[in-house]
């Protein structure tokens, strides 16, 4: 399968450094304390946050800080080959990876003996679900009013037919040479998740990181705008 055409464009017509169409919404679920929806090309994800709440079961509470629980889950219908019901090994691992990325910015010590539940539900998968899931979960945490040092933003870069590409889709993930998900707290300039599947040279890794960083700033800006849309207060008495 040809992943880069003679004009240097990708299977979905994008340039190598082009992000897919990104849509972010905050406060989309009524039965959570905070929620968000992300659409990145064909990838669609809901994130819901419950808490901070009293820890249950009690024996899992910590005396000096909150505990974050995170569940990354793919709907059975979200992928081409029906995903088995229940949590797969991959989902258990990704739940941990997402939690570790997100909890780096949460002021956990402000909520001793409490719990925060984060649910990430992949409704449709087209590559980059762990990174889009982190972006959505971070917004859902903000929507729940959880104090954080920064919003986490994430994207995956990859290598296909020798070319570094931003925001890989499922085909590029499947048939490409490498896939490198990156999550950052951009205002703190810190990387909170970095994985690499496949093979890249050290030079490609640093170029890929730069590419990811530029896109992450853009995603971060879109997150801030989504929060502003949700919380914008119209001045009273003014005609619109
Ligand atoms: N995928 C799939 N079935 C699965 C897991 C993944 O079809 O059980 C697809 C899905 O489109 C996903 C992509 O493969 O987005 C890449 O999966 P990966 O494990 O690399 O994680 P992701 O890129 O979604 O973070």
CSV table of C-alpha atoms and ligand atoms in Angstrom, one decimal:
chain,number,residue,atom,x,y,z
A,1,UNK,CA,0.0,0.0,0.0
A,2,UNK,CA,1.3,3.4,-1.0
A,3,UNK,CA,1.2,5.8,1.9
A,4,UNK,CA,2.9,8.9,0.3
A,5,UNK,CA,2.0,9.8,-3.3
A,6,UNK,CA,4.2,11.4,-5.9
A,7,UNK,CA,3.2,14.9,-4.7
A,8,UNK,CA,4.3,14.1,-1.2
A,9,UNK,CA,0.7,13.9,0.1
A,10,UNK,CA,-0.6,11.2,2.5
A,11,UNK,CA,-3.5,8.7,2.1
A,12,UNK,CA,-6.0,11.2,3.3
A,13,UNK,CA,-4.6,14.1,1.3
A,14,UNK,CA,-2.7,15.8,4.1
A,15,UNK,CA,0.8,17.2,4.0
A,16,UNK,CA,3.3,15.4,6.3
A,17,UNK,CA,3.0,18.2,9.0
A,18,UNK,CA,-0.7,18.6,8.9
A,19,UNK,CA,-3.1,17.8,11.7
A,20,UNK,CA,-6.4,16.2,11.0
A,21,UNK,CA,-9.6,18.3,11.5
A,22,UNK,CA,-9.8,18.8,15.3
A,23,UNK,CA,-13.1,19.5,17.2
A,24,UNK,CA,-13.2,19.8,21.0
A,25,UNK,CA,-16.3,20.3,23.1
A,26,UNK,CA,-16.4,20.7,26.9
A,27,UNK,CA,-19.4,19.8,29.2
A,28,UNK,CA,-21.1,17.4,26.9
A,29,UNK,CA,-22.3,14.8,29.5
A,30,UNK,CA,-24.9,15.5,32.1
A,31,UNK,CA,-24.2,12.8,34.6
A,32,UNK,CA,-20.5,13.5,35.2
A,33,UNK,CA,-18.8,16.3,37.1
A,34,UNK,CA,-16.7,17.2,34.0
A,35,UNK,CA,-16.7,16.0,30.4
A,36,UNK,CA,-15.3,16.6,27.0
A,37,UNK,CA,-15.6,15.3,23.4
A,38,UNK,CA,-12.8,15.1,20.9
A,39,UNK,CA,-13.0,14.5,17.2
A,40,UNK,CA,-9.7,14.2,15.4
A,41,UNK,CA,-10.4,13.0,11.8
A,42,UNK,CA,-12.1,9.7,12.2
A,43,UNK,CA,-11.2,9.3,15.9
A,44,UNK,CA,-14.0,10.1,18.3
A,45,UNK,CA,-13.7,10.0,22.0
A,46,UNK,CA,-15.7,11.0,25.1
A,47,UNK,CA,-14.1,11.7,28.4
A,48,UNK,CA,-15.9,11.9,31.7
A,49,UNK,CA,-14.7,12.8,35.2
A,50,UNK,CA,-16.3,12.0,38.5
A,51,UNK,CA,-15.0,13.7,41.6
A,52,UNK,CA,-13.0,14.7,43.5
A,53,UNK,CA,-15.2,12.5,45.7
A,54,UNK,CA,-14.9,10.6,49.0
A,55,UNK,CA,-12.7,7.5,48.4
A,56,UNK,CA,-14.5,4.2,47.9
A,57,UNK,CA,-13.4,1.6,48.7
A,58,UNK,CA,-11.9,3.2,51.8
A,59,UNK,CA,-8.8,1.1,52.0
A,60,UNK,CA,-7.6,2.7,48.7
A,61,UNK,CA,-7.5,6.2,50.0
A,62,UNK,CA,-4.2,8.0,50.7
A,63,UNK,CA,-3.8,10.3,53.8
A,64,UNK,CA,-1.9,13.0,52.0
A,65,UNK,CA,-3.3,13.1,48.5
A,66,UNK,CA,-6.0,12.2,46.1
A,67,UNK,CA,-6.0,8.9,44.1
A,68,UNK,CA,-6.8,9.1,40.4
A,69,UNK,CA,-8.5,6.1,38.8
A,70,UNK,CA,-8.4,6.0,35.0
A,71,UNK,CA,-10.2,3.7,32.6
A,72,UNK,CA,-9.4,3.8,28.8
A,73,UNK,CA,-12.0,1.7,27.0
A,74,UNK,CA,-12.8,1.1,23.3
A,75,UNK,CA,-16.4,0.5,22.3
A,76,UNK,CA,-16.7,-2.9,20.6
A,77,UNK,CA,-18.0,-1.1,17.5
A,78,UNK,CA,-15.2,1.5,17.4
A,79,UNK,CA,-12.8,-0.7,15.4
A,80,UNK,CA,-13.0,-2.7,12.1
A,81,UNK,CA,-12.8,-6.1,13.8
A,82,UNK,CA,-15.2,-6.1,16.8
A,83,UNK,CA,-13.1,-5.6,20.0
A,84,UNK,CA,-13.8,-8.3,22.6
A,85,UNK,CA,-16.2,-7.1,25.4
A,86,UNK,CA,-14.5,-6.3,28.6
A,87,UNK,CA,-11.1,-4.9,29.2
A,88,UNK,CA,-8.2,-6.2,27.0
A,89,UNK,CA,-4.6,-6.3,28.0
A,90,UNK,CA,-4.0,-3.2,25.8
A,91,UNK,CA,-6.8,-1.2,27.5
A,92,UNK,CA,-5.5,-2.0,31.0
A,93,UNK,CA,-2.0,-0.8,30.0
A,94,UNK,CA,-3.3,2.3,28.3
A,95,UNK,CA,-5.4,3.2,31.3
A,96,UNK,CA,-2.2,3.3,33.4
A,97,UNK,CA,-0.3,5.2,30.7
A,98,UNK,CA,-3.1,7.9,30.5
A,99,UNK,CA,-3.4,8.1,34.3
A,100,UNK,CA,0.4,8.7,34.7
A,101,UNK,CA,0.4,11.4,32.0
A,102,UNK,CA,-2.6,13.2,33.5
A,103,UNK,CA,-1.7,13.1,37.2
A,104,UNK,CA,1.6,14.9,36.6
A,105,UNK,CA,-0.3,18.2,36.5
A,106,UNK,CA,-3.1,17.6,39.1
A,107,UNK,CA,-2.7,19.2,42.5
A,108,UNK,CA,-3.4,15.9,44.2
A,109,UNK,CA,-2.3,17.1,47.6
A,110,UNK,CA,-5.2,19.4,47.7
A,111,UNK,CA,-7.6,16.5,48.1
A,112,UNK,CA,-6.3,14.1,50.7
A,113,UNK,CA,-8.4,10.9,51.1
A,114,UNK,CA,-10.4,11.7,47.9
A,115,UNK,CA,-10.7,10.0,44.5
A,116,UNK,CA,-11.0,11.2,41.0
A,117,UNK,CA,-12.3,8.9,38.3
A,118,UNK,CA,-11.5,9.5,34.7
A,119,UNK,CA,-13.3,7.6,32.0
A,120,UNK,CA,-12.1,7.6,28.4
A,121,UNK,CA,-14.5,6.0,26.0
A,122,UNK,CA,-13.3,5.5,22.4
A,123,UNK,CA,-16.5,5.6,20.2
A,124,UNK,CA,-14.6,5.4,16.9
A,125,UNK,CA,-10.9,4.7,16.4
A,126,UNK,CA,-8.8,5.9,13.5
A,127,UNK,CA,-5.4,6.0,15.0
A,128,UNK,CA,-4.1,8.2,17.9
A,129,UNK,CA,-6.7,7.2,20.4
A,130,UNK,CA,-4.4,7.3,23.5
A,131,UNK,CA,-3.2,10.8,22.6
A,132,UNK,CA,-6.7,12.2,21.7
A,133,UNK,CA,-8.0,10.4,24.9
A,134,UNK,CA,-5.4,12.4,27.0
A,135,UNK,CA,-6.4,15.7,25.3
A,136,UNK,CA,-10.1,15.0,26.1
A,137,UNK,CA,-9.5,13.8,29.6
A,138,UNK,CA,-7.5,16.8,30.5
A,139,UNK,CA,-10.4,19.0,29.3
A,140,UNK,CA,-12.9,16.9,31.3
A,141,UNK,CA,-10.7,17.4,34.4
A,142,UNK,CA,-10.7,21.1,33.9
A,143,UNK,CA,-14.5,21.1,33.4
A,144,UNK,CA,-14.8,19.2,36.7
A,145,UNK,CA,-13.0,22.1,38.4
A,146,UNK,CA,-10.0,20.0,39.3
A,147,UNK,CA,-7.0,22.3,40.0
A,148,UNK,CA,-4.1,21.7,37.6
A,149,UNK,CA,-0.8,23.3,36.8
A,150,UNK,CA,-1.5,23.0,33.0
A,151,UNK,CA,-3.7,21.3,30.5
A,152,UNK,CA,-2.2,18.3,28.9
A,153,UNK,CA,-2.2,18.1,25.1
A,154,UNK,CA,-1.1,15.2,23.0
A,155,UNK,CA,-0.5,14.0,19.5
A,156,UNK,CA,1.2,11.0,17.8
A,157,UNK,CA,3.8,11.5,15.1
A,158,UNK,CA,5.0,8.6,12.9
A,159,UNK,CA,7.2,7.6,10.0
A,160,UNK,CA,5.8,6.3,6.8
A,161,UNK,CA,7.8,5.4,3.7
A,162,UNK,CA,10.8,7.2,5.2
A,163,UNK,CA,8.8,10.5,5.8
A,164,UNK,CA,8.0,11.9,9.2
A,165,UNK,CA,4.3,12.6,9.5
A,166,UNK,CA,2.2,14.3,12.1
A,167,UNK,CA,-1.0,12.9,13.6
A,168,UNK,CA,-1.0,9.4,12.1
A,169,UNK,CA,-4.2,7.7,11.2
A,170,UNK,CA,-5.0,4.0,11.4
A,171,UNK,CA,-3.6,3.1,8.0
A,172,UNK,CA,-0.4,4.9,8.7
A,173,UNK,CA,-0.2,3.3,12.1
A,174,UNK,CA,-0.8,-0.1,10.6
A,175,UNK,CA,1.5,0.0,7.6
A,176,UNK,CA,4.0,2.7,8.6
A,177,UNK,CA,7.5,2.1,10.1
A,178,UNK,CA,7.1,3.9,13.4
A,179,UNK,CA,4.6,5.5,15.7
A,180,UNK,CA,5.5,7.9,18.5
A,181,UNK,CA,2.8,9.3,20.8
A,182,UNK,CA,3.7,12.4,22.7
A,183,UNK,CA,1.9,14.2,25.5
A,184,UNK,CA,3.0,17.5,27.0
A,185,UNK,CA,2.2,20.1,29.6
A,186,UNK,CA,3.1,22.9,27.1
A,187,UNK,CA,3.1,25.8,29.6
A,188,UNK,CA,5.5,23.9,31.8
A,189,UNK,CA,7.5,22.7,28.8
A,190,UNK,CA,7.4,19.2,30.1
A,191,UNK,CA,6.9,15.9,28.3
A,192,UNK,CA,4.5,13.7,30.3
A,193,UNK,CA,4.2,10.8,27.8
A,194,UNK,CA,6.6,9.6,25.2
A,195,UNK,CA,6.4,6.2,23.5
A,196,UNK,CA,7.9,4.7,20.4
A,197,UNK,CA,6.8,1.7,18.5
A,198,UNK,CA,9.0,0.8,15.5
A,199,UNK,CA,12.3,2.2,14.4
A,200,UNK,CA,13.5,5.8,14.1
A,201,UNK,CA,17.0,7.3,14.1
A,202,UNK,CA,17.9,9.7,17.0
A,203,UNK,CA,17.7,12.5,14.5
A,204,UNK,CA,14.2,11.5,13.4
A,205,UNK,CA,13.1,11.3,17.0
A,206,UNK,CA,14.2,14.8,17.7
A,207,UNK,CA,12.6,16.1,14.5
A,208,UNK,CA,9.5,14.2,15.3
A,209,UNK,CA,9.4,15.7,18.8
A,210,UNK,CA,9.7,19.2,17.3
A,211,UNK,CA,6.8,18.4,15.0
A,212,UNK,CA,4.7,17.1,17.9
A,213,UNK,CA,5.6,20.1,20.0
A,214,UNK,CA,4.4,22.6,17.4
A,215,UNK,CA,1.1,20.7,17.0
A,216,UNK,CA,0.7,20.3,20.7
A,217,UNK,CA,0.8,24.1,21.1
A,218,UNK,CA,-2.0,24.4,18.5
A,219,UNK,CA,-4.1,21.7,20.3
A,220,UNK,CA,-3.5,23.4,23.6
A,221,UNK,CA,-4.9,26.7,22.1
A,222,UNK,CA,-7.9,24.8,20.8
A,223,UNK,CA,-8.5,23.3,24.3
A,224,UNK,CA,-8.3,26.8,25.9
A,225,UNK,CA,-10.8,28.1,23.3
A,226,UNK,CA,-13.2,25.1,24.0
A,227,UNK,CA,-13.1,26.0,27.7
A,228,UNK,CA,-13.7,29.6,27.1
A,229,UNK,CA,-16.7,28.8,24.9
A,230,UNK,CA,-18.1,26.7,27.7
A,231,UNK,CA,-17.5,29.2,30.5
A,232,UNK,CA,-17.8,32.5,28.7
A,233,UNK,CA,-20.2,34.8,30.7
A,234,UNK,CA,-22.1,37.3,28.6
A,235,UNK,CA,-22.1,40.7,30.3
A,236,UNK,CA,-25.6,41.3,31.7
A,237,UNK,CA,-27.8,44.0,30.1
A,238,UNK,CA,-25.8,44.1,26.9
A,239,UNK,CA,-27.6,43.6,23.6
A,240,UNK,CA,-25.9,41.0,21.4
B,1,LIG,N1,-7.0,-0.6,16.6
B,1,LIG,C1,-7.9,-1.5,16.2
B,1,LIG,N2,-8.2,-2.5,17.1
B,1,LIG,C2,-7.6,-2.6,18.4
B,1,LIG,C3,-6.7,-1.6,18.7
B,1,LIG,C4,-6.4,-0.6,17.8
B,1,LIG,O1,-8.4,-1.5,15.1
B,1,LIG,O2,-8.0,-3.5,19.2
B,1,LIG,C5,-6.6,0.5,15.7
B,1,LIG,C6,-7.3,1.8,16.1
B,1,LIG,O3,-7.7,2.6,14.9
B,1,LIG,C7,-6.2,2.5,16.8
B,1,LIG,C8,-5.0,2.1,15.9
B,1,LIG,O4,-5.3,0.8,15.6
B,1,LIG,O5,-6.4,3.9,16.9
B,1,LIG,C9,-3.7,2.3,16.6
B,1,LIG,O6,-3.7,1.6,17.8
B,1,LIG,P1,-2.5,1.8,18.9
B,1,LIG,O7,-2.5,0.6,19.8
B,1,LIG,O8,-1.3,2.2,18.2
B,1,LIG,O9,-3.1,3.0,19.8
B,1,LIG,P2,-3.5,4.5,19.4
B,1,LIG,O10,-2.7,4.9,18.2
B,1,LIG,O11,-5.0,4.4,19.1
B,1,LIG,O12,-3.2,5.3,20.6
